């Protein structure tokens, strides 16, 4: 337990106390684990040889009847887990030592945050229909499906919109978008990537021709430099964070760019504490320094990049004095970062929502692509541009065509050849008009343009910026169907609620952040009368007279996907039984593609496109009325809201929202640590507890978004990135009042 905590997890929460014959393992100064560095990952429990460490609710009598290997339903790392089943219930979750993404490691959510939400007493088990007084009553499945089919038939075409789930399987999502296009006759379909990684898809597609991460996670350990920007990896992607720590142990240079002092700063050679929203200025400033010092890879640029002249000219706007002024980072640190990244090869870039959730999120991603290309850090082991996906299947939902502009496999709806291909396969005529994205669909209900919504496994009433307006939009729709496992805040606005199943109750696949398609395996029977999401959608389609929805098993859905999506052509359930496969996988003999762009980019010319970019300030910056800048992020112990909030242990570790504030700002407002305060933006207000900490820049405050009783997204700015249409969660102006 001591060794795994020190050598693998790098936490040192457990150590040897005393010396000689009195020496025993324990926490430093015999503190409670909650007061130590413990992250409650369970690694010490897994390796304890004496059973001195056990799960709190472990019982010897709970030896499992069977063990099912499947994939964790939380973040995009895609950890392989083993569900131990006793008396038809999950009794324990342990890591899979053979898991390609995690190699026997899990975080607190994956280890201890599953069985309680799967078996929670508040799980939806029967269809519900809204009564005139606003209450919900149970209704038989057949009656619910008949009602939905009748009402959906009234809203065919562009009056209808569907929102798919990045928590559901590829097969679930494929069927929903197929239903939307083939039965409802519209391309108004989207998923939660719109709220997080749509700039990744748009930016990487422009630069490289493919909107996916370029390299496998395990390669991070062999990088000579890791450029971590806009990612708190040890909290949002803890198992991947372990690889970053291992890389540092192996001698890698670590550059951390974040407005907060996060855990990775302890391991960093260099921490750049930039002002939120100034990423383009910083990255392009680093690029300019690399050129000024002659550190660029001239041969790579010449042979594998295009648009160089225009790109080079754009660097004139990013001189070091301008970048220092905009970002707040001393120029000597900017120069140092450029030298480290350009000379420590191979170098890997990792990023997540701190880069994408901006009104210039796509520009941020394009800037990072520029940085990788001009140094030749692309198409090679331990290099690349690697977005860390937030939800377990956000990559897969995009791959499956749950976006308004592309069919599965990113085949454009506006291209006649793609349209004809899917029309022939699905036996119907479809629209060539790109649809509305999720945010625009919600706002369109307020104008009466969208009248019916089909929302599967997502909670926009809490997760979309400017929550108050979103809830008005949900109320404005004439007919709302929500397919969920709990009565979420969004479900409360539904006319009909359909009980889907959790990941543990169905078969399918998830695709993780390294494009690895992995098998999700049914471990228990559906709770109550709930049904797999793909099956529910198929039953609605058949009630509406649709053809092509007669699947008897999700493996048949994957076979259909493989027949239509070139990058999935070699993927099948049979092949995935052995291990996951990274797309593109063009045929049944192909092993998959761990590293993208090794010889050419997926662009018409085969070359990567260098982008000319201008710095644009965030849409809303602090002023006299709202003098503080709010930015947001994730907690180690929670994942959005609904699943982890049903886990008592996780609520014990983190049970309320807090606003992190610099001591200087707190003192000027008369605020002390743990005071209750009101955080106010132009859109709303929430009451939270103050956490006074030096980790924050003066003038900047921070909140997570995990607690429905204090919904942070009431505050956040709905201003959109013009290309990806992602809201600007990471920058909004607020004021704070002490209560």
Tab-separated table of C-alpha atoms in Angstrom, residues 3 64 103 165 261 311 385 480 514 592 601 712:
chain	number	residue	atom	x	y	z
A	3	UNK	CA	4.668	1.656	-2.465
A	64	UNK	CA	-19.180	-12.638	-6.584
A	103	UNK	CA	-3.362	-0.846	-16.647
A	165	UNK	CA	-25.871	11.440	-25.148
A	261	UNK	CA	-2.250	26.699	-9.168
A	311	UNK	CA	0.556	32.083	-41.256
A	385	UNK	CA	-2.134	17.243	-30.112
A	480	UNK	CA	-40.597	17.138	-24.898
A	514	UNK	CA	-7.494	8.188	-27.996
A	592	UNK	CA	-6.173	-0.060	-35.967
A	601	UNK	CA	-2.608	14.463	-43.111
A	712	UNK	CA	-23.100	27.607	-11.626
